[in-house]
Every structure is written in C-alpha cells, then in structure tokens.
Amino acid sequence: EAAQAIRPFGMTVRGAFHPGPGDAAAIGRGTLVLIGNAGAEMWRAFEAGRRKEPDPLDTWTARTLGPVAESLGATALYPFGGPPHWPFQRWAIRAGGVDPSPIGPLIHAKYGLWHAYRAAFVFPDRFEIDAPAAARSPCDSCTDRPCLGACPVSAFSAAGYDVPACARHIGSEAGGECLSGGCLARLACPVGVEFRYAPAQAEFHMRHFLAAVRRPS
C-alpha cells in the first residue's frame, strides 16, 4: 500500500524492519519502512512540484510524504530538519541491501551510489515483512577501487573523507567539473551506471552540499 501511494513522487520502498533496542525513536513501534529513491524518477517529480522556498527538496519531500504517511496511519521521520537527527544510515543497513562504500555513501548492488533515503514511515502495527536477501557488497569484488583515485584533491583516503578539502575544491574555479557534473569519485564507480543522476540533479546536490558546509554553525 505504501509503495503504491509514494510512486507518483518517484519514490520506492527501500526496506523495512521491526524496531528494537538501538533504533532511536522507533523503539517500541511495530514496523519501520524506509522510503527513498533511485535514479532520476524522484527528481522529475520534484522538478514538476518544486516551489521557490528554502531547502526546496527537503520541503517538497515533507510536503508530499507527510500526508501520505498520515493517510496510512504512520508517523513520518526525515533525515533532515533535526534535531533530533535520526540514524538513517544505521536504519538502512538494518533494513538490508546496502553496505558502506570506500568513499562513505552506502552502496546498493543494483543502484550503486545513485540512491537516497528520504523518509521513514513508522507504523504502530507489526507487519509481516520479508527478510532482506543476503548479498555481498559489490565493493568486495572490485579490485581496482576507481572511486578512491578519482578525486582531484584526494579527499577520500584511509583516514576518511576530508570535507574541507572537498568543499574548497568544489567552490573554486578548478572544481567546476565536480560542481556542475557531480562528484568524480562517485561517477567513477562502475556499479549502477544506468541510475546515475542527470547533470541538473547532480549539480543541485553539489550546490546544496557546498552551501551546507559554508553555513555558519
């Protein structure tokens, strides 16, 4: 039912689990269903319904998914707008189907790095759900790891992600390709290339990232 209700917004059900200890605000609830997107379908729906407002994607997400959750008898939680800041990456791993990639974002065997989680619908009832299919991370068989060598400023290393170096480059003249076309490390990943974001979508996210890094804390 949830899958059908969110389809007009280019969203899909990205997994579900029964919350327990360690699952933050969802403790004691029946079922947590992750809502997200893969590829460009969500972007097309957003472009058709966006308004001139701050944080347009987040605002559009809450404006569209909030009423859907309410109509289904669920509470909608989002990975933005905190505090509280919900542990979406941990929930995604708990739901299954994704693993951490060498550059940080969760990787999916089909979608690669071209997917995201936009909300969680928390239902009071404990629904029967299928256990996630066991699958190895595609990174386990990727010997070349091209993602680690593609960044022009080597922002990704064994020490982690150098956010300041990345932001300085993106905000400079030399970083124009990254800003307008998307993260080169992410683009270097050979998994899920058919789901890559269109340039306009990639640039939107890069500009949003740059603005967030520059925003006074």
Coordinates of C-alpha atoms in Angstrom, one line a residue:
E1 CA 0.0 0.0 0.0
A2 CA 2.8 2.4 0.9
A3 CA 4.7 1.5 -2.3
Q4 CA 1.6 2.5 -4.4
A5 CA 1.0 5.7 -2.5
I6 CA 4.5 7.0 -3.0
R7 CA 5.0 6.0 -6.6
P8 CA 3.7 9.3 -8.1
F9 CA 6.5 11.1 -6.3
G10 CA 9.2 8.9 -7.8
M11 CA 9.8 7.1 -4.5
T12 CA 10.1 3.5 -3.7
V13 CA 10.1 1.4 -0.5
R14 CA 13.7 0.8 0.3
G15 CA 13.4 -1.8 3.0
A16 CA 11.7 -2.4 6.4
F17 CA 12.4 -3.9 9.8
H18 CA 10.8 -4.3 13.2
P19 CA 12.4 -1.7 15.5
G20 CA 14.1 -2.8 18.7
P21 CA 16.7 -1.6 21.2
G22 CA 19.1 0.8 19.5
D23 CA 16.6 2.0 16.9
A24 CA 16.2 5.5 18.4
A25 CA 12.7 7.0 18.4
A26 CA 11.3 3.8 16.7
I27 CA 11.8 1.7 19.9
G28 CA 8.5 0.0 20.8
R29 CA 6.9 0.8 17.5
G30 CA 5.7 -2.0 15.2
T31 CA 7.3 -1.6 11.8
L32 CA 9.7 1.0 10.2
V33 CA 9.5 1.3 6.4
L34 CA 12.3 3.2 4.7
I35 CA 11.2 5.5 1.8
G36 CA 13.7 6.6 -0.8
N37 CA 14.6 7.0 -4.4
A38 CA 17.0 5.6 -7.0
G39 CA 17.9 7.1 -10.3
A40 CA 16.1 10.1 -11.8
E41 CA 12.4 9.4 -11.2
M42 CA 12.1 11.3 -7.9
W43 CA 14.0 14.3 -9.5
R44 CA 11.4 14.6 -12.3
A45 CA 8.6 14.6 -9.8
F46 CA 10.4 17.2 -7.7
E47 CA 11.0 19.4 -10.6
A48 CA 7.3 19.3 -11.5
G49 CA 6.2 20.3 -8.0
R50 CA 9.0 22.4 -6.5
R51 CA 8.5 25.9 -5.3
K52 CA 10.7 28.9 -4.6
E53 CA 11.5 28.2 -0.9
P54 CA 14.4 27.5 1.3
D55 CA 15.7 23.9 1.2
P56 CA 13.3 23.1 -1.7
L57 CA 13.9 19.3 -1.9
D58 CA 13.5 18.7 1.8
T59 CA 10.4 21.0 2.0
W60 CA 8.9 19.2 -1.0
T61 CA 9.7 15.8 0.5
A62 CA 7.9 16.7 3.7
R63 CA 5.0 18.3 1.9
T64 CA 4.4 15.3 -0.3
L65 CA 5.3 12.3 2.0
G66 CA 3.8 13.7 5.2
P67 CA 0.2 13.5 4.1
V68 CA 0.9 10.0 2.6
A69 CA 2.2 8.7 6.0
E70 CA -0.8 10.2 7.8
S71 CA -3.2 8.6 5.4
L72 CA -1.6 5.2 6.1
G73 CA -1.7 5.7 9.9
A74 CA 2.1 6.1 10.1
T75 CA 4.4 8.7 11.6
A76 CA 6.9 10.2 9.1
L77 CA 10.5 10.8 10.2
Y78 CA 13.1 12.6 7.9
P79 CA 16.9 12.6 7.6
F80 CA 16.8 16.4 7.7
G81 CA 15.3 19.2 9.9
G82 CA 16.8 18.0 13.1
P83 CA 17.4 17.8 16.0
P84 CA 16.5 15.1 16.6
H85 CA 18.8 13.6 13.9
W86 CA 17.6 10.1 13.1
P87 CA 20.1 7.4 12.3
F88 CA 19.1 6.8 8.7
Q89 CA 22.3 5.1 7.6
R90 CA 22.1 2.7 10.5
W91 CA 18.5 2.0 9.7
A92 CA 19.3 1.4 6.1
I93 CA 21.9 -1.2 7.0
R94 CA 19.5 -2.8 9.4
A95 CA 16.9 -3.0 6.6
G96 CA 19.4 -4.7 4.4
G97 CA 20.5 -4.4 0.8
V98 CA 23.2 -1.8 1.2
D99 CA 26.8 -1.6 2.6
P100 CA 29.3 1.2 3.3
S101 CA 31.4 2.1 0.2
P102 CA 35.1 3.0 0.3
I103 CA 34.1 6.7 -0.1
G104 CA 31.4 6.6 2.6
P105 CA 27.9 6.6 1.0
L106 CA 26.0 3.3 1.2
I107 CA 26.3 1.2 -2.0
H108 CA 23.5 -0.9 -3.4
A109 CA 24.2 -3.9 -5.7
K110 CA 21.8 -2.7 -8.3
Y111 CA 21.7 1.1 -7.8
G112 CA 25.3 1.6 -6.9
L113 CA 25.7 5.0 -5.3
W114 CA 22.8 6.6 -7.1
H115 CA 20.1 6.3 -4.4
A116 CA 19.0 8.0 -1.2
Y117 CA 16.6 7.7 1.7
R118 CA 14.1 10.5 2.0
A119 CA 11.8 9.4 4.9
A120 CA 10.9 6.6 7.3
F121 CA 7.3 5.6 7.9
V122 CA 6.9 4.2 11.4
F123 CA 3.7 2.1 11.8
P124 CA 2.3 1.1 15.2
D125 CA 1.5 -2.4 14.0
R126 CA 4.0 -5.1 13.5
F127 CA 3.5 -6.2 9.9
E128 CA 4.9 -9.3 8.4
I129 CA 7.9 -8.4 6.2
D130 CA 10.3 -10.4 4.1
A131 CA 13.8 -10.8 5.4
P132 CA 16.4 -9.0 3.2
A133 CA 18.1 -11.2 0.7
A134 CA 21.7 -11.9 1.6
A135 CA 24.1 -10.3 -0.8
R136 CA 27.7 -9.4 -0.9
S137 CA 28.8 -5.8 -1.3
P138 CA 29.8 -5.1 -4.9
C139 CA 32.9 -3.4 -3.5
D140 CA 34.1 -6.8 -2.2
S141 CA 34.8 -7.9 -5.8
C142 CA 36.0 -4.5 -7.1
T143 CA 39.8 -4.9 -7.1
D144 CA 40.6 -1.6 -8.8
R145 CA 38.5 0.7 -6.5
P146 CA 38.5 3.5 -9.1
C147 CA 36.4 5.7 -6.7
L148 CA 39.4 6.1 -4.4
G149 CA 41.7 7.5 -7.1
A150 CA 39.2 9.8 -9.0
C151 CA 39.0 12.8 -6.6
P152 CA 41.2 15.6 -7.9
V153 CA 42.2 16.7 -4.4
S154 CA 42.4 13.1 -2.8
A155 CA 39.6 13.9 -0.4
F156 CA 39.0 10.2 0.1
S157 CA 41.6 8.1 1.9
A158 CA 42.1 5.5 4.6
A159 CA 41.9 8.4 7.1
G160 CA 38.3 9.2 6.0
Y161 CA 36.6 11.9 4.0
D162 CA 38.3 15.3 4.0
V163 CA 35.2 17.5 3.8
P164 CA 37.1 20.9 3.9
A165 CA 39.4 19.9 1.0
C166 CA 36.4 18.7 -1.0
A167 CA 34.4 21.9 -0.3
R168 CA 37.4 24.2 -1.1
H169 CA 37.8 22.5 -4.5
I170 CA 34.2 22.5 -5.4
G171 CA 34.0 26.2 -4.6
S172 CA 37.0 27.0 -6.7
E173 CA 37.3 27.6 -10.4
A174 CA 39.2 24.3 -10.7
G175 CA 36.3 22.4 -9.2
G176 CA 33.8 23.5 -11.8
E177 CA 33.5 20.0 -13.3
C178 CA 32.7 18.5 -9.9
L179 CA 30.2 21.2 -9.1
S180 CA 28.3 21.0 -12.4
G181 CA 28.6 17.3 -13.1
G182 CA 28.7 15.7 -9.7
C183 CA 31.4 14.0 -7.5
L184 CA 34.0 12.4 -9.8
A185 CA 34.7 9.7 -7.2
R186 CA 31.1 8.8 -7.2
L187 CA 31.0 8.8 -11.0
A188 CA 34.0 6.5 -11.2
C189 CA 32.0 3.7 -9.5
P190 CA 31.1 1.1 -12.2
V191 CA 28.0 -0.2 -10.3
G192 CA 24.6 1.1 -11.3
V193 CA 25.7 3.5 -14.0
E194 CA 22.2 3.4 -15.6
F195 CA 20.9 5.0 -12.5
R196 CA 23.3 7.9 -12.5
Y197 CA 21.8 11.3 -11.7
A198 CA 21.2 13.7 -14.6
P199 CA 23.6 16.7 -14.5
A200 CA 20.9 19.1 -13.2
Q201 CA 20.2 16.7 -10.3
A202 CA 23.9 16.2 -9.5
E203 CA 24.6 19.9 -9.6
F204 CA 21.6 20.6 -7.3
H205 CA 23.0 18.2 -4.7
M206 CA 26.6 19.5 -5.0
R207 CA 25.5 23.1 -4.5
H208 CA 23.4 22.1 -1.6
F209 CA 26.4 20.3 0.0
L210 CA 28.6 23.4 -0.6
A211 CA 26.0 25.7 0.9
A212 CA 25.7 23.5 4.0
V213 CA 29.4 23.3 4.5
R214 CA 29.7 27.1 4.3
R215 CA 26.7 27.8 6.5
P216 CA 27.7 29.1 10.0
S217 CA 27.3 26.6 12.7

